[in-house]
Coordinates of N, CA and C in Angstrom, one line a residue:
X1 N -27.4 97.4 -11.0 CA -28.6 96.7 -10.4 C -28.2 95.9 -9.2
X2 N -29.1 95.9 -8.4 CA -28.8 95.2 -7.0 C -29.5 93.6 -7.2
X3 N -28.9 92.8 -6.6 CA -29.6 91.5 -7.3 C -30.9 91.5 -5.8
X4 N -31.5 90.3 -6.6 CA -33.0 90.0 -5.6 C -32.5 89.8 -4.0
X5 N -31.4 89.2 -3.5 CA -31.1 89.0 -2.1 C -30.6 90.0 -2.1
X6 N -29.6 90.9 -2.3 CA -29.1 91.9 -1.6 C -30.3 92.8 -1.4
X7 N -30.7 93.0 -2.4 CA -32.0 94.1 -2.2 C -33.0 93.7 -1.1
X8 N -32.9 92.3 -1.0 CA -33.8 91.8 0.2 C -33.5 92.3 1.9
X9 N -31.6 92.4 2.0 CA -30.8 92.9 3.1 C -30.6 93.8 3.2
X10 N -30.8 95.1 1.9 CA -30.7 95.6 2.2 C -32.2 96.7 2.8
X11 N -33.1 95.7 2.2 CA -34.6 96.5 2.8 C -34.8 95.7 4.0
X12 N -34.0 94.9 4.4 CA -34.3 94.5 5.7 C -33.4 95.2 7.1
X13 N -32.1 96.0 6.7 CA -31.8 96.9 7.0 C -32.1 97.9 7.5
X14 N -33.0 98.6 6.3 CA -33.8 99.7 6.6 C -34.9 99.8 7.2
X15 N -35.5 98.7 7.5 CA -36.2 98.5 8.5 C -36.0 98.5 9.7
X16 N -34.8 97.6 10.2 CA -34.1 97.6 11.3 C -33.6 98.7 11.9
X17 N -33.1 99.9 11.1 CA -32.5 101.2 11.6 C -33.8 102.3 12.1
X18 N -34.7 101.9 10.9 CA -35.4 103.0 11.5 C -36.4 102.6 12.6
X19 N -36.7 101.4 12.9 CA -37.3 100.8 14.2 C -36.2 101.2 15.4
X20 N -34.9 101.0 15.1 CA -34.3 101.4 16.0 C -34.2 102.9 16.5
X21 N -34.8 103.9 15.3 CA -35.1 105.3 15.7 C -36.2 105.5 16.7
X22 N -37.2 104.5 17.2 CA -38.2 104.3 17.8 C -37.9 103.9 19.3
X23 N -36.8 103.5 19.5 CA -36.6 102.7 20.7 C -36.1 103.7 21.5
X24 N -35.3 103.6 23.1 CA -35.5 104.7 23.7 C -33.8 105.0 23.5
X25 N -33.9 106.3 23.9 CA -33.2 107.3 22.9 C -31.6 106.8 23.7
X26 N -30.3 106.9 23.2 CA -29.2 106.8 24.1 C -27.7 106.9 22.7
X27 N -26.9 107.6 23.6 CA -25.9 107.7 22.8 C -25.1 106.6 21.6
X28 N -25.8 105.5 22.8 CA -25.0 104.0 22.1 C -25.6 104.0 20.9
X29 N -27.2 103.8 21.1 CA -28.0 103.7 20.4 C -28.0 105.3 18.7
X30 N -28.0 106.2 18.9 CA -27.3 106.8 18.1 C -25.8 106.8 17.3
X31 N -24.9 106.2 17.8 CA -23.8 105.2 17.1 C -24.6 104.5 15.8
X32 N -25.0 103.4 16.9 CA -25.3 102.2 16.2 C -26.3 102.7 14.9
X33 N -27.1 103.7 14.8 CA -27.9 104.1 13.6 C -27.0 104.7 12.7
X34 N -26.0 105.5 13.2 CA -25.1 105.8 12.0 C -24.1 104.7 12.0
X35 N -23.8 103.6 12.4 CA -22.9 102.8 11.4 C -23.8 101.7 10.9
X36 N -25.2 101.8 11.7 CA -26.0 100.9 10.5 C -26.4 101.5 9.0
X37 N -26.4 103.2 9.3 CA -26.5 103.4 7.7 C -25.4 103.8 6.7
X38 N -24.7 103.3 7.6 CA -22.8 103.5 6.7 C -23.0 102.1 6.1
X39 N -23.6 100.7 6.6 CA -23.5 99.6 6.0 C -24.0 99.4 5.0
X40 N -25.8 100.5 5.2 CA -26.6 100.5 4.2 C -26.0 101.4 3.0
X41 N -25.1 101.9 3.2 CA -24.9 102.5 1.8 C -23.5 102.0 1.1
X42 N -23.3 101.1 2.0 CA -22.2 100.0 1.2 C -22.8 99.0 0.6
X43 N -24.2 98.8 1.0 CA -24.9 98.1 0.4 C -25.7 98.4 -1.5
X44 N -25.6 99.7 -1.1 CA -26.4 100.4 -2.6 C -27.1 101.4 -1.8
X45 N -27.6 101.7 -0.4 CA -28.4 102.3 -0.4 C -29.2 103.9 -1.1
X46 N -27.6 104.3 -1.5 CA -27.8 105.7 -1.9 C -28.4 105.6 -3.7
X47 N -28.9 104.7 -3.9 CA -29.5 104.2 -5.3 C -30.9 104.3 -4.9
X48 N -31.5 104.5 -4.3 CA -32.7 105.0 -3.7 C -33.5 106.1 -3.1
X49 N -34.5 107.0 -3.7 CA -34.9 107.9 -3.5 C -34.7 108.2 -2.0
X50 N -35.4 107.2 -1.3 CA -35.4 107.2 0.1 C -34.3 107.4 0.8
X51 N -32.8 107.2 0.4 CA -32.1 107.3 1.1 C -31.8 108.9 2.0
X52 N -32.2 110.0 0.9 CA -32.3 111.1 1.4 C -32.6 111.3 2.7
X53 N -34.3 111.5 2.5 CA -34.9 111.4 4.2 C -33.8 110.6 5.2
X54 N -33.7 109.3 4.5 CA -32.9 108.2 5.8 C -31.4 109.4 6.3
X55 N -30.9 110.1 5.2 CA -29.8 110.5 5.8 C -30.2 112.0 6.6
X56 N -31.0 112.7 6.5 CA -31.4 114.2 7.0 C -31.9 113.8 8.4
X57 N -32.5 112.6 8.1 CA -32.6 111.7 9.5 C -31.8 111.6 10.8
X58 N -30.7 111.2 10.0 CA -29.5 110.6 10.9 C -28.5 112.1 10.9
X59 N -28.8 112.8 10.2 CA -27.9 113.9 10.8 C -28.9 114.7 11.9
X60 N -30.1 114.6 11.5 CA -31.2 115.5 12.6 C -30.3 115.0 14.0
X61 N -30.5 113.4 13.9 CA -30.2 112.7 15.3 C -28.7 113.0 16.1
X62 N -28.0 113.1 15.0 CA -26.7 113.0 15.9 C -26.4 114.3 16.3
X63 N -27.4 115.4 15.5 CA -27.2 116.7 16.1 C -28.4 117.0 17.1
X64 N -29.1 116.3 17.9 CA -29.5 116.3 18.7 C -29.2 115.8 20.0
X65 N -29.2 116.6 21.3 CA -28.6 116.0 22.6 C -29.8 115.4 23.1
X66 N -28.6 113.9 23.3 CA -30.1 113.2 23.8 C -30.8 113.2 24.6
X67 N -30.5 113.7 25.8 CA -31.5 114.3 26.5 C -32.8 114.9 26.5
X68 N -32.6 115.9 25.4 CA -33.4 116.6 24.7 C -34.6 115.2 23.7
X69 N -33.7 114.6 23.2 CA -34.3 113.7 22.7 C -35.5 112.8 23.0
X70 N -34.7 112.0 24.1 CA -35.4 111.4 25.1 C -36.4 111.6 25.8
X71 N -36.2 113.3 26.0 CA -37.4 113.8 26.5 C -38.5 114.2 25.7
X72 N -38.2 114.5 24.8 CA -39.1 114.7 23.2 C -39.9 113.4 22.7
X73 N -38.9 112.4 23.5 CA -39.8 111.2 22.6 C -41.1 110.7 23.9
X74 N -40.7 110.5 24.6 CA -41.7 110.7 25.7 C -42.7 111.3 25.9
X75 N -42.5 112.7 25.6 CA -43.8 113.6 25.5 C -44.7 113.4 24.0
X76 N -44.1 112.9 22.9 CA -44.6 112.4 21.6 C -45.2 111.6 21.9
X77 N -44.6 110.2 21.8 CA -45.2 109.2 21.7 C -45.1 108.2 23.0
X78 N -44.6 108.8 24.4 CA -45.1 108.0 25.5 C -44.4 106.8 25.6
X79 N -45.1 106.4 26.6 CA -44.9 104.5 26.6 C -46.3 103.6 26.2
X80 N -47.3 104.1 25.7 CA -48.7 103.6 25.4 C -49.7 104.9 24.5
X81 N -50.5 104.2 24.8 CA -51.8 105.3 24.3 C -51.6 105.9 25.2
X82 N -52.0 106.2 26.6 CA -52.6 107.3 27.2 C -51.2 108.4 27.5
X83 N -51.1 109.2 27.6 CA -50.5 110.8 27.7 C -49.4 110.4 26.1
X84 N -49.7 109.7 25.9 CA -48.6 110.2 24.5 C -49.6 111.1 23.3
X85 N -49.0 112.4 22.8 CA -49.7 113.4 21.6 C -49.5 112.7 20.7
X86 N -48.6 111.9 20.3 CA -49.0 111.0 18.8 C -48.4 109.7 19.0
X87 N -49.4 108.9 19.3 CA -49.0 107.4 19.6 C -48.6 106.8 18.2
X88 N -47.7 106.3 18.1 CA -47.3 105.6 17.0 C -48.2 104.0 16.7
X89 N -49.4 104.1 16.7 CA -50.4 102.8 16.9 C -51.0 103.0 15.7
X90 N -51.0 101.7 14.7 CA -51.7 101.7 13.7 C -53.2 101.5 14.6
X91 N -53.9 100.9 15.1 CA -54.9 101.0 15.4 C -55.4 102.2 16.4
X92 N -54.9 103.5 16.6 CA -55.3 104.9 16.4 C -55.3 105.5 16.0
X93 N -55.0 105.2 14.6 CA -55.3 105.6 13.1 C -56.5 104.7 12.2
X94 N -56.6 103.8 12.3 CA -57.2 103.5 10.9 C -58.3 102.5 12.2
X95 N -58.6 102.5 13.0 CA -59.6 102.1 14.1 C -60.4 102.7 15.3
X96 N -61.2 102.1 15.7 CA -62.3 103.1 16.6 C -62.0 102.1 18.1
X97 N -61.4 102.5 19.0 CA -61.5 101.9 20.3 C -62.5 101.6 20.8
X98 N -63.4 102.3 20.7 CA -64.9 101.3 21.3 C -65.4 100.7 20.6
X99 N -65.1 100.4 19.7 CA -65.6 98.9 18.8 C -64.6 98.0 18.9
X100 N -63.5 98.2 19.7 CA -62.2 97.1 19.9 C -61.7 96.7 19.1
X101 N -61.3 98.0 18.0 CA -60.6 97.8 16.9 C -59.1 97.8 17.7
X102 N -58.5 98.1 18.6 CA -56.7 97.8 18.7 C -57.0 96.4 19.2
X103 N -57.7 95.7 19.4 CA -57.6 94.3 19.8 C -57.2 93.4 18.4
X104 N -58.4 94.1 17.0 CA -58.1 93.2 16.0 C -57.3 93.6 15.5
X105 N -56.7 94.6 15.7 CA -55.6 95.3 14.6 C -54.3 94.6 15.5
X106 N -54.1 94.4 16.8 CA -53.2 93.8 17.3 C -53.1 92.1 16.9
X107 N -54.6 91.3 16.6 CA -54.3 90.2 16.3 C -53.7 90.0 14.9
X108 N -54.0 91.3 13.5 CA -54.2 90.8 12.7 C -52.1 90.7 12.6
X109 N -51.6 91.7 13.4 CA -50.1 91.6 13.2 C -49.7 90.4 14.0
X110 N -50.5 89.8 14.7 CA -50.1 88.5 15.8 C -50.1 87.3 14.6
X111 N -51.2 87.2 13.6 CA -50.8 86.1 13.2 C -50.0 86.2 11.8
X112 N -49.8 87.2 11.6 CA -48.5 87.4 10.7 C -47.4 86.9 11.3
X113 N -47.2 87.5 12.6 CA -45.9 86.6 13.1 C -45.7 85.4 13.3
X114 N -47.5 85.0 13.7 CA -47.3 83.4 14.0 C -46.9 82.6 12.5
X115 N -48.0 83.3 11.4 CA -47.4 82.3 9.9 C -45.9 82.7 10.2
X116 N -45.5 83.5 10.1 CA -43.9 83.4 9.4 C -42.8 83.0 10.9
X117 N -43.5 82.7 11.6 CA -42.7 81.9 12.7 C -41.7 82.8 13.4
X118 N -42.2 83.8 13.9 CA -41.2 85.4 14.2 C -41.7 85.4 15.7
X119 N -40.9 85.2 16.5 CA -41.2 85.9 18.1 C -40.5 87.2 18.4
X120 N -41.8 88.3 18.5 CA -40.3 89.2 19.0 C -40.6 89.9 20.1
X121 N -39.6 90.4 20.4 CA -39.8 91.2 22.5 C -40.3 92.3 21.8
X122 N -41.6 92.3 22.4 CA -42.4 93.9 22.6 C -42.3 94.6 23.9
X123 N -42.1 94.3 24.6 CA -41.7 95.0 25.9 C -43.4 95.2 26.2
X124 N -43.9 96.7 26.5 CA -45.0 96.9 27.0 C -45.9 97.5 25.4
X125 N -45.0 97.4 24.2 CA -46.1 98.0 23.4 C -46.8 96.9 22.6
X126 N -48.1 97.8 22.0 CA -48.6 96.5 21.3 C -48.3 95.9 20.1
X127 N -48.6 94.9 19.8 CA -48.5 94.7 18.5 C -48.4 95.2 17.0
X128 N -49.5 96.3 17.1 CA -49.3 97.0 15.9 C -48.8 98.6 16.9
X129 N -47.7 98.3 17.3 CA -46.7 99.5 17.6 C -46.1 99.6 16.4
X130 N -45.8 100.8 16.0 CA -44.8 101.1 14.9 C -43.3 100.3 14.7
X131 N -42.8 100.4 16.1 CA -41.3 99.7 16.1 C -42.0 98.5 16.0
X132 N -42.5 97.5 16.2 CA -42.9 96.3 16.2 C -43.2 96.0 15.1
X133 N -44.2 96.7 14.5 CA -44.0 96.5 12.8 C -42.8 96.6 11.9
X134 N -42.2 97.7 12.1 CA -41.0 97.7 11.3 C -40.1 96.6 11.6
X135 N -39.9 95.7 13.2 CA -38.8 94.9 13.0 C -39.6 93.9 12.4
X136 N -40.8 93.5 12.3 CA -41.7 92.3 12.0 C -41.5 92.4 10.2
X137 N -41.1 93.3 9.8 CA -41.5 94.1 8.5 C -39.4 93.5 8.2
X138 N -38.7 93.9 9.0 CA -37.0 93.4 9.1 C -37.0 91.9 8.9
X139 N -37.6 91.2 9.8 CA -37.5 90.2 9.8 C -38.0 89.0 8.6
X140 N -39.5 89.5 8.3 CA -39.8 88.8 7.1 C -38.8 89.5 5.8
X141 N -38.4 90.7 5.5 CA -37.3 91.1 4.6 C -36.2 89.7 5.0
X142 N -35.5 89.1 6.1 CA -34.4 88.3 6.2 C -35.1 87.1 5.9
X143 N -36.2 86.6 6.0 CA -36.7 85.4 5.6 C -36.7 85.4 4.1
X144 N -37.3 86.5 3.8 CA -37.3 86.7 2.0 C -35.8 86.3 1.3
X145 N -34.8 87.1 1.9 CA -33.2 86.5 1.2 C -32.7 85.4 1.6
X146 N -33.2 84.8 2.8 CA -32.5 83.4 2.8 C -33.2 82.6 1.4
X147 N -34.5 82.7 1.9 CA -35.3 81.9 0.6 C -34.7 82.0 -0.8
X148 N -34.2 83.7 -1.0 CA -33.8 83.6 -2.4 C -32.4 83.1 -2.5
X149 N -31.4 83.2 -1.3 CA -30.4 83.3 -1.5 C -29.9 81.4 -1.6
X150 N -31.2 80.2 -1.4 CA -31.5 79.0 -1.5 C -31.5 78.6 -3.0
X151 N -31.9 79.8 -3.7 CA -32.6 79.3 -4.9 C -34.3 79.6 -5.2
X152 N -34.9 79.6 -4.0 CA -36.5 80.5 -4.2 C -36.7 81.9 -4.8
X153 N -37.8 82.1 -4.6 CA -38.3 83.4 -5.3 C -38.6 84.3 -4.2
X154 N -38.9 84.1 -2.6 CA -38.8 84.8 -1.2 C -40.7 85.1 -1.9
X155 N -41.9 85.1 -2.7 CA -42.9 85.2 -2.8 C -43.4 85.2 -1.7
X156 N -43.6 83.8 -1.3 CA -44.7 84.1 0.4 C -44.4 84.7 1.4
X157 N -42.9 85.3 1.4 CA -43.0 86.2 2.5 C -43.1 87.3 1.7
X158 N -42.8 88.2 0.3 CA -43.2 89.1 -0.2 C -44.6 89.2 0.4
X159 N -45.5 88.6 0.1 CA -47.2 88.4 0.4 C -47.0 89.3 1.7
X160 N -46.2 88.3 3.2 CA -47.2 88.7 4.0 C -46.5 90.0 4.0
X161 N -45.3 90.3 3.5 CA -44.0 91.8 3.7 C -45.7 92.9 3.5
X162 N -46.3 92.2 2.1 CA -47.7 93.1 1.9 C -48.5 93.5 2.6
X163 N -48.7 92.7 3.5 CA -50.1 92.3 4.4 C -49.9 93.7 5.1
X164 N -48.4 93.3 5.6 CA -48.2 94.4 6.9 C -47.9 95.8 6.3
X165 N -47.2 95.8 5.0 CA -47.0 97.4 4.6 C -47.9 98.1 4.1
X166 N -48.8 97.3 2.8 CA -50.1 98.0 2.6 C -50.8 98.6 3.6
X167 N -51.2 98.6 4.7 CA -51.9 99.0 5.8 C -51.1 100.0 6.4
X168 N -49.7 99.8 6.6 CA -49.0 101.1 7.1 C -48.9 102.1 6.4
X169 N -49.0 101.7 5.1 CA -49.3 102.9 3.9 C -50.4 103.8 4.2
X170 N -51.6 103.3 4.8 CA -52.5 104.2 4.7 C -52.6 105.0 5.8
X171 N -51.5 104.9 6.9 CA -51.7 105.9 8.6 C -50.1 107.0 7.9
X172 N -49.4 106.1 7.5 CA -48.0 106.7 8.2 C -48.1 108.2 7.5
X173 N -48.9 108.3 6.8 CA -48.7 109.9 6.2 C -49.1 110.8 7.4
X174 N -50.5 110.7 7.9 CA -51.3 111.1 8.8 C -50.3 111.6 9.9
X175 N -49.4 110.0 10.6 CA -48.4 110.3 11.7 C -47.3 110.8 11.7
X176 N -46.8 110.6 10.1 CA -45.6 111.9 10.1 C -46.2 113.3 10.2
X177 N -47.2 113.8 9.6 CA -47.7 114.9 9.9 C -47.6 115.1 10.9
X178 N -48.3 114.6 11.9 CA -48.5 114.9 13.3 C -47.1 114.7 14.1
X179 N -46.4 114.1 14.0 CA -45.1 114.4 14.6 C -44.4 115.7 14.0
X180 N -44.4 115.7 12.8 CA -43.1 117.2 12.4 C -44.3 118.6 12.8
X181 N -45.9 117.9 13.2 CA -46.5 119.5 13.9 C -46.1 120.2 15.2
X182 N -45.3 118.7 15.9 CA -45.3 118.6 17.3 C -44.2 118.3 17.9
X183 N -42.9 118.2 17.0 CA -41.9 117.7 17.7 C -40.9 118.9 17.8
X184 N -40.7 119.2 19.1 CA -39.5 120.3 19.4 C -38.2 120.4 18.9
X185 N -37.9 119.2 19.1 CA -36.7 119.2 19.0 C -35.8 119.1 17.1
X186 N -36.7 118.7 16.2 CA -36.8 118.1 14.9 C -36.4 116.8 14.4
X187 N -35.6 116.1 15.3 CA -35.1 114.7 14.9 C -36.3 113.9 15.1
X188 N -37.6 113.6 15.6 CA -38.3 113.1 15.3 C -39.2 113.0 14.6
X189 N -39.5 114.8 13.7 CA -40.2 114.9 12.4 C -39.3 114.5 12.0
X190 N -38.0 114.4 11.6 CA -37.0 114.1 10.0 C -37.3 112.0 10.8
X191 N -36.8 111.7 11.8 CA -37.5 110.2 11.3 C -38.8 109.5 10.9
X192 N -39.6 110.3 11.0 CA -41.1 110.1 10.9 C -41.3 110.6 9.7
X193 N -41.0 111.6 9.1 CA -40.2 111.7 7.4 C -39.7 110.7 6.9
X194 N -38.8 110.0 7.6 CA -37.9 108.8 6.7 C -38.4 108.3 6.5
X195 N -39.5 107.5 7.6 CA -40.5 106.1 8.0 C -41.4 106.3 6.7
X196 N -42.1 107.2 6.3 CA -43.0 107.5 5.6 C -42.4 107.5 3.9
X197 N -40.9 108.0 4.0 CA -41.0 108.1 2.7 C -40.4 106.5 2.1
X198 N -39.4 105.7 3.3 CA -39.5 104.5 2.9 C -40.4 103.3 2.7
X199 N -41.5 103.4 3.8 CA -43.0 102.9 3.8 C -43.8 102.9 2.0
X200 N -43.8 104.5 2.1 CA -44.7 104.5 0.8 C -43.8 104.2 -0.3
X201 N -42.4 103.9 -0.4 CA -41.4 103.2 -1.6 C -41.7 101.5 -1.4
X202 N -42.1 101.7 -0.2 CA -42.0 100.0 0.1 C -43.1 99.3 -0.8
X203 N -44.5 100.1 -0.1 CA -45.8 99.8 -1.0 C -45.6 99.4 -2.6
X204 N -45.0 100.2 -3.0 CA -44.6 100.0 -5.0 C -43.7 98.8 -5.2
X205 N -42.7 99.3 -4.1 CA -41.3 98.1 -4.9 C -42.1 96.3 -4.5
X206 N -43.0 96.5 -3.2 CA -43.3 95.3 -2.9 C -44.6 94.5 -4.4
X207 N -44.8 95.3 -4.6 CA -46.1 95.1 -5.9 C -44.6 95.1 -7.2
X208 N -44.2 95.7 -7.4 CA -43.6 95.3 -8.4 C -42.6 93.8 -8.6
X209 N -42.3 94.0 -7.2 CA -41.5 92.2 -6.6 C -42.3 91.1 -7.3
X210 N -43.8 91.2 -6.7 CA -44.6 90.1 -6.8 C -45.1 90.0 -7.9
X211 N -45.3 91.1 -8.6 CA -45.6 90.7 -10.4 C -44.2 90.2 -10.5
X212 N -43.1 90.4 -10.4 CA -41.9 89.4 -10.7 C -42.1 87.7 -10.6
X213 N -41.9 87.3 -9.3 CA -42.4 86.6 -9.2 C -43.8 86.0 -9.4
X214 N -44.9 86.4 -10.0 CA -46.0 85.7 -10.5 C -46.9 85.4 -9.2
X215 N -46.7 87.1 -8.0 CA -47.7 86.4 -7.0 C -48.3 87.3 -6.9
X216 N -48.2 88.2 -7.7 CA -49.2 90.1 -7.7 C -49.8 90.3 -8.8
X217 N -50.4 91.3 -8.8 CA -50.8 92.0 -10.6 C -50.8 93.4 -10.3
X218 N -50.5 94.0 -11.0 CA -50.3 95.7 -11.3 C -51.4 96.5 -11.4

């Protein structure tokens, strides 16, 4: 059994790596995801269904030249909404732009970060960008183990870890689809696979946390 903080680091991990599958593509940057999931599985990771995807993942990528990559990820998902085939935006999935749903879908992840006191560099995307979520999603995971690793129960950031993955629950099926219909090269269906299958493990383990602690019900 993994105790409550490590399991906290090591889902804060997994978040970190696969946000970093999102960022722009470069050799360094493919290193660094396989010796971040060499950590994670010194951690326990391979005690987890998910770890699969995470690893078909990381072999897709290292056997991909990045070039290829790079250019695949650009024609995917762009630098924004406009010319990207599948923008990684929770609010072009689960919102209507002329009713200025990516405005509220951008605030509702703005004041998540404001409660849990999290600044982080988005560069040009928005708020509810995928990589933005996932590190937002990293970061409350490292708030959660300090808390426990104090003596707390990490509960209130369990809550908001909720806020933000319940709702990714309900696109990221949709967008893995649509990336493994459209991606040439395959390393971006197998991470858009990963995202998905750790996401929807996230949704359960985070509800079973919080009946632990006394802040959910089943």
């Amino acid at each position: 059994m993994i105790e409550d903080t490590e399991l906290a680091r090591l889902r804060q991990g997994c978040y970190r790596v696969l946000s970093a599958g999102y960022g722009r593509p470069s050799a360094e940057r493919v290193e660094q995801i396989g010796a971040g999931m060499a950590a994670l599985a010194a951690m326990g990771l391979d005690s987890f269904a998910y770890s699969r995807p995470l690893w078909a993942w990381v072999e897709a990528l290292q056997g991909t030249p990045v070039a290829l990559l790079a250019t695949e990820q650009v024609r995917l998902f762009g630098s924004g909404v406009d010319g990207a085939l599948v923008a990684p935006i929770e609010s072009q999935y689960l919102g209507v732009n002329l009713q200025g749903d990516p405005a509220r879908y951008a605030a509702r992840i703005e004041d998540i970060m404001r409660r849990a006191g999290v600044a982080l560099r988005t560069d040009d995307r928005p708020p509810d960008h995928l990589l933005v979520e996932l590190e937002l999603a990293s970061a409350l995971c490292g708030s959660e183990a300090s808390e426990r690793a104090a003596g707390g129960d990490g509960s209130r950031w369990l809550e908001m870890q909720r806020e933000l993955i319940d709702v990714m629950a309900r696109w990221i099926h949709r967008f893995a689809s649509e990336v493994a219909d459209r991606d040439n090269c395959g390393a971006l269906a197998a991470l858009a696979a990963a995202t998905e299958a750790f996401v929807i493990h996230e949704s359960d383990m985070l509800r079973l946390l919080l009946v632990e602690t006394g802040g959910g019900s089943q």
